[in-house]
Short mmCIF file of C-alpha atoms and ligand atoms in Angstrom, two decimals:
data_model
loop_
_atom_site.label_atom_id
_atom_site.label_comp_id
_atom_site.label_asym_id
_atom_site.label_seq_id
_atom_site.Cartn_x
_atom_site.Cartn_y
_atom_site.Cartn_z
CA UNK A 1360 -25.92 -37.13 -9.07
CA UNK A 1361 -28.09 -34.50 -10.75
CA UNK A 1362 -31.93 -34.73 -8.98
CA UNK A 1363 -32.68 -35.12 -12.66
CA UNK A 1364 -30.47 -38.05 -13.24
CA UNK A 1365 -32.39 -39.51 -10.11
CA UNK A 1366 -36.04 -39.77 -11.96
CA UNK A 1367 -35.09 -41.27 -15.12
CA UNK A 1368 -34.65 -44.44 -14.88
CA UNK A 1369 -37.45 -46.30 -12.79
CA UNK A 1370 -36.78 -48.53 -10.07
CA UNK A 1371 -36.46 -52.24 -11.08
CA UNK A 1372 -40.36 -53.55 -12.25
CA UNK A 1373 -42.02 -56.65 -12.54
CA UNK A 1374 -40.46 -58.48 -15.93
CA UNK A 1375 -36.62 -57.70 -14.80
CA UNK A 1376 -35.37 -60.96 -15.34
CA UNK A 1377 -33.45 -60.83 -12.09
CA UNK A 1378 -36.77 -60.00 -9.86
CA UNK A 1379 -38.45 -62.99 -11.75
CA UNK A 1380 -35.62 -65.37 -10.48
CA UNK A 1381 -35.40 -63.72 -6.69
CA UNK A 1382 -39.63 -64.87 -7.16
CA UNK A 1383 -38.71 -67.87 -8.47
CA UNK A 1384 -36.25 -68.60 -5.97
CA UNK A 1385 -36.49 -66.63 -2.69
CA UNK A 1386 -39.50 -66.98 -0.25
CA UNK A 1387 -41.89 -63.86 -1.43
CA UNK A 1388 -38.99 -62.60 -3.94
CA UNK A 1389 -36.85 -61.61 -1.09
CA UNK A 1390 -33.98 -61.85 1.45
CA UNK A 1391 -36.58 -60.99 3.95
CA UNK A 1392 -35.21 -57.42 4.69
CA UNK A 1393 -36.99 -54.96 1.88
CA UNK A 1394 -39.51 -55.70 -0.68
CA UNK A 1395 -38.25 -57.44 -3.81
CA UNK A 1396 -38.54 -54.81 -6.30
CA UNK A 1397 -35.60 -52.80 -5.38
CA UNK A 1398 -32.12 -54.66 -6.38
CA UNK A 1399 -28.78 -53.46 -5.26
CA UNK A 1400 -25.68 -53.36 -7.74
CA UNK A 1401 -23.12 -51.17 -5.84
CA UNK A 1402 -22.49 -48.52 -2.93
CA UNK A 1403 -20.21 -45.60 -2.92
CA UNK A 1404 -19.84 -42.77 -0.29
CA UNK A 1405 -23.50 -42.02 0.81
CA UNK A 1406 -24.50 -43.24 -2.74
CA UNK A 1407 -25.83 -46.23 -3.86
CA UNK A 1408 -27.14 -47.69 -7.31
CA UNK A 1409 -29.74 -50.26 -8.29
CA UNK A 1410 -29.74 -52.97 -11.03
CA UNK A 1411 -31.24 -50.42 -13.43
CA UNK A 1412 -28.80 -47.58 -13.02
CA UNK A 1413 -31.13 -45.37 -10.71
CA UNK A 1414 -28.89 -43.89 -7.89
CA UNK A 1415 -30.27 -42.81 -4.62
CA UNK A 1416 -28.73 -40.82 -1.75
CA UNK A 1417 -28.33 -43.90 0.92
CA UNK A 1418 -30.25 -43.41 4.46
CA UNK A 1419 -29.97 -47.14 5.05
CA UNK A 1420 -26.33 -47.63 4.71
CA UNK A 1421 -26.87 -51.42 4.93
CA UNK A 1422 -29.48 -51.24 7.39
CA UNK A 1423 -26.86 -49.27 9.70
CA UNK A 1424 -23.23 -50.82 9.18
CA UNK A 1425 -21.87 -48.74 6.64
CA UNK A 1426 -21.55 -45.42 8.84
CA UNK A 1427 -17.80 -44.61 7.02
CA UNK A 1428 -19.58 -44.98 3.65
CA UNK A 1429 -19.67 -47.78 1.35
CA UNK A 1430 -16.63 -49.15 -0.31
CA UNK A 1431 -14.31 -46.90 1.77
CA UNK A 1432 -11.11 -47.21 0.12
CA UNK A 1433 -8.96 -47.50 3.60
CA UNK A 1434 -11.77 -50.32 4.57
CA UNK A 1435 -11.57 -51.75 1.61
CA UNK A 1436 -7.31 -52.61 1.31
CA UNK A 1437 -7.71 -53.88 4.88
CA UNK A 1438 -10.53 -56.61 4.07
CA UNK A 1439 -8.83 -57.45 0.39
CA UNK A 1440 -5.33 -57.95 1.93
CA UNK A 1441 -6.72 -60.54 4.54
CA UNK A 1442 -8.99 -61.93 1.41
CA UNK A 1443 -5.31 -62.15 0.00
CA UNK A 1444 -4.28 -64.55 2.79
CA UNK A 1445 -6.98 -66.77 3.71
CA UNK A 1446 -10.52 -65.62 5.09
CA UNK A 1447 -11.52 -67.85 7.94
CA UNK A 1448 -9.60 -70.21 10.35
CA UNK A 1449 -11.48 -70.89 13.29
CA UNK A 1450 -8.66 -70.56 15.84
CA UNK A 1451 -7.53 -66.98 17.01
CA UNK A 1452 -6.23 -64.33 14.90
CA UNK A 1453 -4.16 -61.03 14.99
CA UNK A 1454 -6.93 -59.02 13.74
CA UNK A 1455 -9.83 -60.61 16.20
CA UNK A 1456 -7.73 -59.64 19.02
CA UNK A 1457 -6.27 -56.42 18.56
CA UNK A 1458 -10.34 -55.66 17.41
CA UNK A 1459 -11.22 -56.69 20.65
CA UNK A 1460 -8.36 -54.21 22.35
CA UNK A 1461 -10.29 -51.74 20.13
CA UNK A 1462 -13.66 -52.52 22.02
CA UNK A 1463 -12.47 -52.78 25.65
CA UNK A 1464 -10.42 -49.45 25.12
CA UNK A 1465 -13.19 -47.72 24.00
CA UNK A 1466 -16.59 -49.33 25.64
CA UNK A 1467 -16.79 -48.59 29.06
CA UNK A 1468 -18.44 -51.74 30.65
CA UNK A 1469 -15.99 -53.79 28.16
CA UNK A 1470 -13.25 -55.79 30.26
CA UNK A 1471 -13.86 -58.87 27.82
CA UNK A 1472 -15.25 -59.57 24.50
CA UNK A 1473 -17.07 -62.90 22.85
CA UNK A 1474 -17.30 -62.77 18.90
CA UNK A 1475 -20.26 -63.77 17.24
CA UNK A 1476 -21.16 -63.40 13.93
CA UNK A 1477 -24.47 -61.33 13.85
CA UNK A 1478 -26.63 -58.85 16.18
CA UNK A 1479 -29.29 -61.71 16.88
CA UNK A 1480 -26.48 -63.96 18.20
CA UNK A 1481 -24.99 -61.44 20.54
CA UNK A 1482 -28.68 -60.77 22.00
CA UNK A 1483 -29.01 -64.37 22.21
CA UNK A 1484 -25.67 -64.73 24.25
CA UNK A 1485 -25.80 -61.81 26.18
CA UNK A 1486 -29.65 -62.87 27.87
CA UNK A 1487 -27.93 -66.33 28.23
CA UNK A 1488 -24.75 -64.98 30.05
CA UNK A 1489 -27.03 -62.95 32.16
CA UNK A 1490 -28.61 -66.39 33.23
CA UNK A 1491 -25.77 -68.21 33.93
CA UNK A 1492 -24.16 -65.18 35.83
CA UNK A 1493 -27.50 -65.06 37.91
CA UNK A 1494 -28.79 -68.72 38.10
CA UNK A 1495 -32.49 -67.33 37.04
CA UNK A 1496 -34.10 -67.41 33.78
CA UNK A 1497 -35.90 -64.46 33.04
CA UNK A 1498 -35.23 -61.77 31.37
CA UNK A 1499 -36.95 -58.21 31.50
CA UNK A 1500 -37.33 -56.42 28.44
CA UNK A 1501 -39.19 -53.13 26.93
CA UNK A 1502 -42.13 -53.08 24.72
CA UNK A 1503 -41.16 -52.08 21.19
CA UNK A 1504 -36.89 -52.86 21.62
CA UNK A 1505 -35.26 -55.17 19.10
CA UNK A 1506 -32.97 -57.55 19.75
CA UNK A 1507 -32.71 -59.62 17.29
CA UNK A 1508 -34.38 -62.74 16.04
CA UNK A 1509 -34.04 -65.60 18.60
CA UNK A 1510 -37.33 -66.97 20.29
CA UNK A 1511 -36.59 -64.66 23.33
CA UNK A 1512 -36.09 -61.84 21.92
CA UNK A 1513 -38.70 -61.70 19.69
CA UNK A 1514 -41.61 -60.65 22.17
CA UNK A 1515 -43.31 -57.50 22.11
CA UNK A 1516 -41.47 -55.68 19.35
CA UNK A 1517 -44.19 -54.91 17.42
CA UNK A 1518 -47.48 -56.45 18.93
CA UNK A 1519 -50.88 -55.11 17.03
CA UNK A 1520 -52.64 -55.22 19.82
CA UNK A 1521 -50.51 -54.14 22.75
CA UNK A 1522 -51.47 -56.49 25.96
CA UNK A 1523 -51.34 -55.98 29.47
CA UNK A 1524 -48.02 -55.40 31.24
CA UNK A 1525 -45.90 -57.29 31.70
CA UNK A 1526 -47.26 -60.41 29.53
CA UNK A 1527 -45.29 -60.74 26.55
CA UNK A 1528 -46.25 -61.15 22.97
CA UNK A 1529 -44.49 -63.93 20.32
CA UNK A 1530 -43.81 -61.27 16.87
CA UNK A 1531 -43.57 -64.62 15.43
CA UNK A 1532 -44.85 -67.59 14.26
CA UNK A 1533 -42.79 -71.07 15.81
CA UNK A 1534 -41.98 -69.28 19.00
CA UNK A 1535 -42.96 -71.97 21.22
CA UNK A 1536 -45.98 -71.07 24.18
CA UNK A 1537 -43.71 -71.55 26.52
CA UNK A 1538 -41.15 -69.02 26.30
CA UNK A 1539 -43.90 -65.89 26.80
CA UNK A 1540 -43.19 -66.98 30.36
CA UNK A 1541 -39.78 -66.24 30.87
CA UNK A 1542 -39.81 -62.97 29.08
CA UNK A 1543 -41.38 -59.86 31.39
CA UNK A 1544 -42.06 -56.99 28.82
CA UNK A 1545 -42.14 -53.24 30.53
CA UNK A 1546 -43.07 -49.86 28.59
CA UNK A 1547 -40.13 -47.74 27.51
CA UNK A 1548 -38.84 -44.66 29.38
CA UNK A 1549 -41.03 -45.64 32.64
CA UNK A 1550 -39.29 -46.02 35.47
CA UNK A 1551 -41.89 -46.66 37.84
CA UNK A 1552 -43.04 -49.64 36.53
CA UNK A 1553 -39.81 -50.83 35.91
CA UNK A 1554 -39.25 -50.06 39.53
CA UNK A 1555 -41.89 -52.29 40.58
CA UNK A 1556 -41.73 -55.11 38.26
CA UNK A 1557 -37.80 -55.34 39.35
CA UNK A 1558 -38.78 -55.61 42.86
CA UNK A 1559 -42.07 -58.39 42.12
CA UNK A 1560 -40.06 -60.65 40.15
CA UNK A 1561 -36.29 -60.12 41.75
CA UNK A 1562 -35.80 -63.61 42.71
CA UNK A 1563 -36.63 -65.10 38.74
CA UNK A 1564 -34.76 -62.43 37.14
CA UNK A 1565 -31.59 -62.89 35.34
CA UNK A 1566 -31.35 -59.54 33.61
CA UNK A 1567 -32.40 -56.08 31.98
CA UNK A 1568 -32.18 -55.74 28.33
CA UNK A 1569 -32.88 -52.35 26.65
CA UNK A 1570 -31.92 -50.76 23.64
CA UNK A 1571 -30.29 -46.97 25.08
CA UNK A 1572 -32.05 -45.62 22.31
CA UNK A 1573 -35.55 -47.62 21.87
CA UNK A 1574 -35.38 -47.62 17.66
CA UNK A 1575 -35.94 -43.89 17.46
CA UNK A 1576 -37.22 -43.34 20.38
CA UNK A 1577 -34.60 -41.29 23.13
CA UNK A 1578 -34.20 -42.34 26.33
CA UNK A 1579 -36.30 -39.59 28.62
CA UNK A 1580 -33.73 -37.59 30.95
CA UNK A 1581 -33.13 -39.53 33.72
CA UNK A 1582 -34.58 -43.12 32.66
CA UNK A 1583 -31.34 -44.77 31.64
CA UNK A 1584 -29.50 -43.63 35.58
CA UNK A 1585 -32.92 -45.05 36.84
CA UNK A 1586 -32.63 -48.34 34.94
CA UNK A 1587 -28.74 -48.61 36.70
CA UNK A 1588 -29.95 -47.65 39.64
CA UNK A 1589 -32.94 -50.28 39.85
CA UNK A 1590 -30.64 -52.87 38.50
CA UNK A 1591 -27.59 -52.31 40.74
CA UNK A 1592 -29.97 -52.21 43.62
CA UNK A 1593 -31.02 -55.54 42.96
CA UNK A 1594 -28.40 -56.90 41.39
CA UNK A 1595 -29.29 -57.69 38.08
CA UNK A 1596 -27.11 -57.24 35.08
CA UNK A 1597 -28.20 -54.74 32.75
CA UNK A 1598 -27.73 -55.27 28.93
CA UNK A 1599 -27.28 -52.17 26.80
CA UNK A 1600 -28.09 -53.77 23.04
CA UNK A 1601 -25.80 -51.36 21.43
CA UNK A 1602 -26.12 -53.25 17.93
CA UNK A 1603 -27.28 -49.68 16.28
CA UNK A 1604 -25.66 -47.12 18.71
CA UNK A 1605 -21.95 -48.67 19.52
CA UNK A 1606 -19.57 -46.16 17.65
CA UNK A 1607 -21.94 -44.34 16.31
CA UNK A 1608 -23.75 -42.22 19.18
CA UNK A 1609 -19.72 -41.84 20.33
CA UNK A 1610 -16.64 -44.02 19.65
CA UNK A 1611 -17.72 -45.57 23.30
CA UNK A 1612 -21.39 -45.64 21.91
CA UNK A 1613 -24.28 -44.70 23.63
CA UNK A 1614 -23.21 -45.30 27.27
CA UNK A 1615 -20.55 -42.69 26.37
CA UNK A 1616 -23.09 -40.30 25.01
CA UNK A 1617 -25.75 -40.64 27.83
CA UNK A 1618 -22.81 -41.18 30.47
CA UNK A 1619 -24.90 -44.89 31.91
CA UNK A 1620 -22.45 -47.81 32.01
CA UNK A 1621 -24.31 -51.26 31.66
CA UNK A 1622 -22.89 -54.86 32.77
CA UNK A 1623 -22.87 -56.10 29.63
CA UNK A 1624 -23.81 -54.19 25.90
CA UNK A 1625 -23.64 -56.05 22.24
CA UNK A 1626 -22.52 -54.62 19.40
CA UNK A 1627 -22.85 -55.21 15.71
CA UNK A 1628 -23.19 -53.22 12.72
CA UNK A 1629 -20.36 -50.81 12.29
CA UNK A 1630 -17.61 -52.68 13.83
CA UNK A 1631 -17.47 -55.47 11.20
CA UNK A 1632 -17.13 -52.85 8.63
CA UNK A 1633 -19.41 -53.88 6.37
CA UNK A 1634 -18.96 -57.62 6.96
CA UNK A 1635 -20.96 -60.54 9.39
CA UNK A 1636 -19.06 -59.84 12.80
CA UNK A 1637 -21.03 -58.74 15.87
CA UNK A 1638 -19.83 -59.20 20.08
CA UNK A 1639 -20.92 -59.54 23.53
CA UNK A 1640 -18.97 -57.31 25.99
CA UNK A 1641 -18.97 -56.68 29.88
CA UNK A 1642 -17.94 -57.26 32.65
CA UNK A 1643 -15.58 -59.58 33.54
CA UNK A 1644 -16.77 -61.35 36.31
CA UNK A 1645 -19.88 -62.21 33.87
CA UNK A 1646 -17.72 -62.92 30.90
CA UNK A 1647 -16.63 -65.35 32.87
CA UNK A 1648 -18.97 -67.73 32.01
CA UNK A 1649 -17.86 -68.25 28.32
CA UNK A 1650 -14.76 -69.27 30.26
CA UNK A 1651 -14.74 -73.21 31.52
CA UNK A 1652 -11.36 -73.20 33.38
CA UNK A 1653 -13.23 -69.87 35.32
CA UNK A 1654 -16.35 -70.95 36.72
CA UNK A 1655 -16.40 -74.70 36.36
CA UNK A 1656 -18.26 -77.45 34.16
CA UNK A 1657 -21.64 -76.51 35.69
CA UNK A 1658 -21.64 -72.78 35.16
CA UNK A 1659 -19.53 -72.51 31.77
CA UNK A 1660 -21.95 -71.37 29.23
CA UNK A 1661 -20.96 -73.22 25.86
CA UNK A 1662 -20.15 -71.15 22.70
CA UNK A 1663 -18.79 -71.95 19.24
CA UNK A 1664 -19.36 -70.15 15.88
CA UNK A 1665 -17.55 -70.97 13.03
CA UNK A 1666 -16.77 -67.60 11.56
CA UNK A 1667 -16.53 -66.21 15.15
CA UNK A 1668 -13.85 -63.40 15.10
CA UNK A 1669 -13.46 -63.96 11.52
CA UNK A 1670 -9.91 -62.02 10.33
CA UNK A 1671 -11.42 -60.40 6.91
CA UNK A 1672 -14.39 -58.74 9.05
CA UNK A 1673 -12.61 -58.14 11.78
CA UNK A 1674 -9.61 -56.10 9.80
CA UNK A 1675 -12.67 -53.74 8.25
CA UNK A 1676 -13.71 -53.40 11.65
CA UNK A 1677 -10.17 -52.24 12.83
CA UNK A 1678 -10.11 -50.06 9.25
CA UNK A 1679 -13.71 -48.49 10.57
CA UNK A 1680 -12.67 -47.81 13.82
CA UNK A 1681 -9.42 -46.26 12.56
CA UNK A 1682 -11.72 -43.69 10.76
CA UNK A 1683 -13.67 -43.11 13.49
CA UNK A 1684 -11.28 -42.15 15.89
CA UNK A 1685 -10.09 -39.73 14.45
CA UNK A 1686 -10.51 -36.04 15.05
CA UNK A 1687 -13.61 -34.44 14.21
CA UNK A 1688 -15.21 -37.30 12.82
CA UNK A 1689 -18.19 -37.28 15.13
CA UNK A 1690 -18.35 -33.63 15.02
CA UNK A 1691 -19.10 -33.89 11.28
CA UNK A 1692 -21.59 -36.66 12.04
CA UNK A 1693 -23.34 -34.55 14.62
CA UNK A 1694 -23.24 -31.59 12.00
CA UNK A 1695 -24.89 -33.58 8.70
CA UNK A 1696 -27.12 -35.42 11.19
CA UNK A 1697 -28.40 -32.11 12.90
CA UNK A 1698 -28.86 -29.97 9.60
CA UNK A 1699 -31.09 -33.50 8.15
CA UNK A 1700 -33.21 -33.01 10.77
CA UNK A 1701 -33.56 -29.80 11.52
CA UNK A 1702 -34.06 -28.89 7.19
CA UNK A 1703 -36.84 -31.67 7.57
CA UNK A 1704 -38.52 -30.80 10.83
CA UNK A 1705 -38.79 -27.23 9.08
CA UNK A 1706 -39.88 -28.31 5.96
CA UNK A 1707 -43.01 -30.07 7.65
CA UNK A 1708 -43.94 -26.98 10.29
CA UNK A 1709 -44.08 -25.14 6.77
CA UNK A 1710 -46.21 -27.69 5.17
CA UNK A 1711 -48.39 -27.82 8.16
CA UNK A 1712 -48.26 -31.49 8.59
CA UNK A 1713 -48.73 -32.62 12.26
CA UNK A 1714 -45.13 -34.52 12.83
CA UNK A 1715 -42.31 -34.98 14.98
CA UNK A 1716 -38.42 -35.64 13.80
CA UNK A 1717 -37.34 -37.72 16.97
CA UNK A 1718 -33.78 -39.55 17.51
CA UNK A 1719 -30.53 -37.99 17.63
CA UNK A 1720 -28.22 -36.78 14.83
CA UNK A 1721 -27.13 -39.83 13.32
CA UNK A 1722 -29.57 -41.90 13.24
CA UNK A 1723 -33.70 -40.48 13.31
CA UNK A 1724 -37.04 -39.97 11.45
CA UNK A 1725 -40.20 -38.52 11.09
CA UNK A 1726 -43.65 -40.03 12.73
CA UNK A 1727 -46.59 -38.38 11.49
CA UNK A 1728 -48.10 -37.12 14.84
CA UNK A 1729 -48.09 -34.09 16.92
CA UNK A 1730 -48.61 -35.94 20.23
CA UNK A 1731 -44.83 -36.77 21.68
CA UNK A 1732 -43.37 -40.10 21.48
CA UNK A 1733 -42.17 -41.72 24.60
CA UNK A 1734 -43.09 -45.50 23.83
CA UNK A 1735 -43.95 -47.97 21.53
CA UNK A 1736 -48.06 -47.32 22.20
CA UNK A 1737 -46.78 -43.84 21.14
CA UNK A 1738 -45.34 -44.62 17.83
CA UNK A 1739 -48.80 -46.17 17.07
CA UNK A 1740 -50.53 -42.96 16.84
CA UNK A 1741 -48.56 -42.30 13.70
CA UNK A 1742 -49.71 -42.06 11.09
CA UNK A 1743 -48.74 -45.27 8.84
CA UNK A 1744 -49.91 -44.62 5.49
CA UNK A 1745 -48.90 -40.99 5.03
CA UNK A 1746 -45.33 -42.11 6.56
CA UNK A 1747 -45.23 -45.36 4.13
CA UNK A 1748 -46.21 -42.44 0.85
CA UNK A 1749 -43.79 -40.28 2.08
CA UNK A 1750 -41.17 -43.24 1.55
CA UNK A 1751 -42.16 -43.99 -1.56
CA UNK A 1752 -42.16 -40.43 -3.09
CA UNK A 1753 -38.64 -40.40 -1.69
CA UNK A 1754 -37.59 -43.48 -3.07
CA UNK A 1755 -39.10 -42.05 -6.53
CA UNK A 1756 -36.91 -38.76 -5.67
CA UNK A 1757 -33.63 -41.19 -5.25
CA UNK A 1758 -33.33 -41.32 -1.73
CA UNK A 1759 -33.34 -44.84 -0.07
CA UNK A 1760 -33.88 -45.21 3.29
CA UNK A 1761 -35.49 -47.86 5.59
CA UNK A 1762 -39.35 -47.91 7.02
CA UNK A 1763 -38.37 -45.68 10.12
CA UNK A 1764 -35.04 -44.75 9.88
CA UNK A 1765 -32.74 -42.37 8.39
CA UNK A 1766 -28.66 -43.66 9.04
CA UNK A 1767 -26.49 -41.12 8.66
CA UNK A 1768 -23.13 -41.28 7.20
CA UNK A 1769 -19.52 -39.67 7.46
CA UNK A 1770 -19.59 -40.02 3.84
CA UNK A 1771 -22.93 -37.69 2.93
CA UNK A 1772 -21.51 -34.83 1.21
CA UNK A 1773 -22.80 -31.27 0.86
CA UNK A 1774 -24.20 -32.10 -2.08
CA UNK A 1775 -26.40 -35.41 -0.50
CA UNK A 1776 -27.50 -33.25 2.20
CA UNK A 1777 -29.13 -30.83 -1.02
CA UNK A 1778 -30.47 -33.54 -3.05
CA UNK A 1779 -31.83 -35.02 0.32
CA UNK A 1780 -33.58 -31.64 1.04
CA UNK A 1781 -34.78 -31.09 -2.73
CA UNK A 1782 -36.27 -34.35 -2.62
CA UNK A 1783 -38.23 -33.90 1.19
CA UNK A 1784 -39.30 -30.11 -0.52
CA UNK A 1785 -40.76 -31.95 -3.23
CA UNK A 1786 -42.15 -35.11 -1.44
CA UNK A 1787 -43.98 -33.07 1.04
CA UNK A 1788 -46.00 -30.56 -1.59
CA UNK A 1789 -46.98 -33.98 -3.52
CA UNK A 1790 -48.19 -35.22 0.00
CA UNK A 1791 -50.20 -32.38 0.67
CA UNK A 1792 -51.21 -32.48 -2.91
CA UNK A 1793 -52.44 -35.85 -1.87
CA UNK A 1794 -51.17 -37.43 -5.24
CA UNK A 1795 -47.64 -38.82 -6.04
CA UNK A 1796 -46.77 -36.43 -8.86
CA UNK A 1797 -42.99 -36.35 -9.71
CA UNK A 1798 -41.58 -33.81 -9.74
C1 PLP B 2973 -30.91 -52.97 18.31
C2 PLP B 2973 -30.66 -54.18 17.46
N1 PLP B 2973 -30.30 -55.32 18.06
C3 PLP B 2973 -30.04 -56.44 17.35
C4 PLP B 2973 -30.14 -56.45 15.97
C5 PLP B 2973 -29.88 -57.71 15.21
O1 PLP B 2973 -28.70 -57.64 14.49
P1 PLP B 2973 -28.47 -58.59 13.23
O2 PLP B 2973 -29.40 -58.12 12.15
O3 PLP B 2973 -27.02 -58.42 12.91
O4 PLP B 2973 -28.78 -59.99 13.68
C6 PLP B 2973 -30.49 -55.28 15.31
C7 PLP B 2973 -30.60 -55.26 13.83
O5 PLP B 2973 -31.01 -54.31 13.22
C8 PLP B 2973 -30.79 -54.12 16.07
O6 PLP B 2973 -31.21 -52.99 15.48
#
């Protein structure tokens, strides 16, 4: 794509026939992931193009699952030779399982896996195994993590006016009262208070959910061996949500990379290839519980999906991790990942624009302060407007990316990283132009 090529044809506007229907049709004009105005015909590589021909250098890679690129050829013949013989069947099959060898040869807590079909789901059953497995209800989690949708987990991801520790939050409306109580919300990357919450509330807590890296926030150097160490000593499962990181910090995701086995983790995103498949792994005295014939009618903890395990995502899966492990494909990762953020860290020192790059190679972004992030209260001394005008001058330069996140792919080429840099070069002098001049 020539950067030229990128500005000439608009993104989709008001009138498109096709927005009018999603407005017509869809609750504000949209799936409830991005605004409306931006429709999706196809992905290729790092690439992707909208309904009107515009193509943009892809940061959000499907919101994270597309880290081989999209339409990966070797991806691709795997899902369309099991769309060849049937696509769902409920009961086990070949490619479920030997997906699930995959994941308990490469995760380190994984001795068992449970299918499910989405991130949400996994976070769902991975707080409710934790229960069962301790015979307590609550569940301990960090101000700012996301773990999905369900009525426990969505506390304190994003509250506008941050409350006292350790009350939680609802994010949502139809999250009834009652559940606040049974969710204990601690700040990010402080030990100390998780230290002492842990010991208050020992006898009512079922587990420790976290997200290894908090959205783009890293874990602080030691905080992650503290949280195993408080949670061992008490005997509370921990629960790495590894929904974002699993293969993509390392092929054994982030408890590889920062070396801290959970209990349990969840996983999602890259290893259904592109398709609705997400898991629960851990332990297997805890996995247990999915198991009736192990732990007995009063401890089995009930589970069905329909499209659990299903055999077209899981062969993508399989295809993805095929990629994946093979040599130097993290390297090269690491290597786009690092020269992204390093090309835009320096592009902003030049600019003089208080900000900080923060996350780790493949996966970060930019918040618009110079005071270091170690929380969630931190993020909120970003600066929101400048960060939501840098997006869209960037979406305007044909690079797509989510709110807060950049996704790196295997697939960006030399030439992505360019346009990528062109684009930032260009954003940033109409930012400190103050207008939104093209360029
Ligand atoms: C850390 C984390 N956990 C859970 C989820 C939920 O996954 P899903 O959207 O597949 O339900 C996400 C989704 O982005 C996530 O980032």
């Amino acid at each position: 794509m020539s950067a030229q090529a990128a500005t000439e044809v608009g993104p989709a506007r008001d009138g498109d026939p096709l927005i009018e229907t999603a407005n017509r049709v869809l609750p504000g004009g949209t799936f409830g992931n991005l605004a409306g105005d931006l429709v999706i015909r196809e992905g290729r590589g790092g690439r992707v193009w909208d309904e009107n021909g515009k193509e943009y250098v892809d940061f959000l890679l499907g919101s994270g699952p597309m880290l081989v690129g999209h339409a990966h050829p070797e991806v691709t013949a795997a899902a369309q030779a099991r769309v060849a013989q049937g696509t769902t069947f409920f009961a086990n099959n070949r490619w479920g399982i030997e997906l699930a060898e995959a994941i308990v040869a490469a995760v380190p807590c994984a001795e068992k896996v449970r299918f499910v079909s989405t991130g949400s789901e996994a976070d769902l059953y991975a707080m409710r195994v934790a229960r069962a497995f301790r015979k307590r209800d609550k569940i301990l989690k960090f101000e700012g993590g996301y773990h999905g949708m369900s009525d426990y987990s969505l506390m304190s991801l994003a509250p506008k006016r941050p409350g006292n520790f350790p009350q939680a939050t609802p994010d949502s409306a139809g999250i009834p009262k009652s559940l606040r109580d049974e969710m204990i919300v601690a700040p990010f990357n402080d030990a100390e208070t998780v230290a002492s919450l842990v010991r208050e509330h020992r006898d009512e807590l079922a587990g420790v959910i976290v997200e290894p890296m908090q959205r783009i926030i890293p874990p602080a150097p030691g905080f992650l061996e503290d949280l195993r160490r408080i949670t061992a000593e008490n005997e509370i499962p921990l629960i790495f949500d590894e929904v974002v990181t699993g293969f993509r910090f390392a092929y054994g995701g982030a408890q590889e990379y920062y070396g801290v086995v959970p209990d349990l983790c969840t996983l999602g995103k890259v290893i259904g290839g592109g398709f609705p498949l997400a898991a629960i792994a851990g332990r297997a005295d805890i996995m247990a519980h999915f198991d009736r014939g192990a732990v007995g009618d009063d401890a089995f903890l009930m589970q069905i999906g329909t499209l659990s395990g299903n055999p077209v995502a899981a062969a993508a899966g399989l295809a993805t991790l095929e990629i994946l492990k093979r040599p130097g494909a993290y390297e090269g990762l690491f290597a786009t990942g690092r020269e992204l953020m390093e090309s835009l860290d320096g592009l902003l020192q030049q600019a003089g624009i208080p900000a900080q790059v923060i996350g780790e190679p493949p996966l970060f972004d930019v918040v618009f302060t110079d005071t270091p992030i170690r929380d969630y209260r931190g993020t909120l001394k970003g600066d929101t407007e400048l960060m939501r005008r840098f997006n869209v001058l960037l979406r305007e330069r044909g690079i797509l990316k989510g709110e807060s996140k950049y996704y790196v792919s295997l697939a960006h080429t030399a030439d992505d990283i360019r346009h990528t840099k062109e684009a930032w070069a260009s954003a940033i002098a109409a930012l400190k132009e103050g207008g939104s001049g093209k360029h």
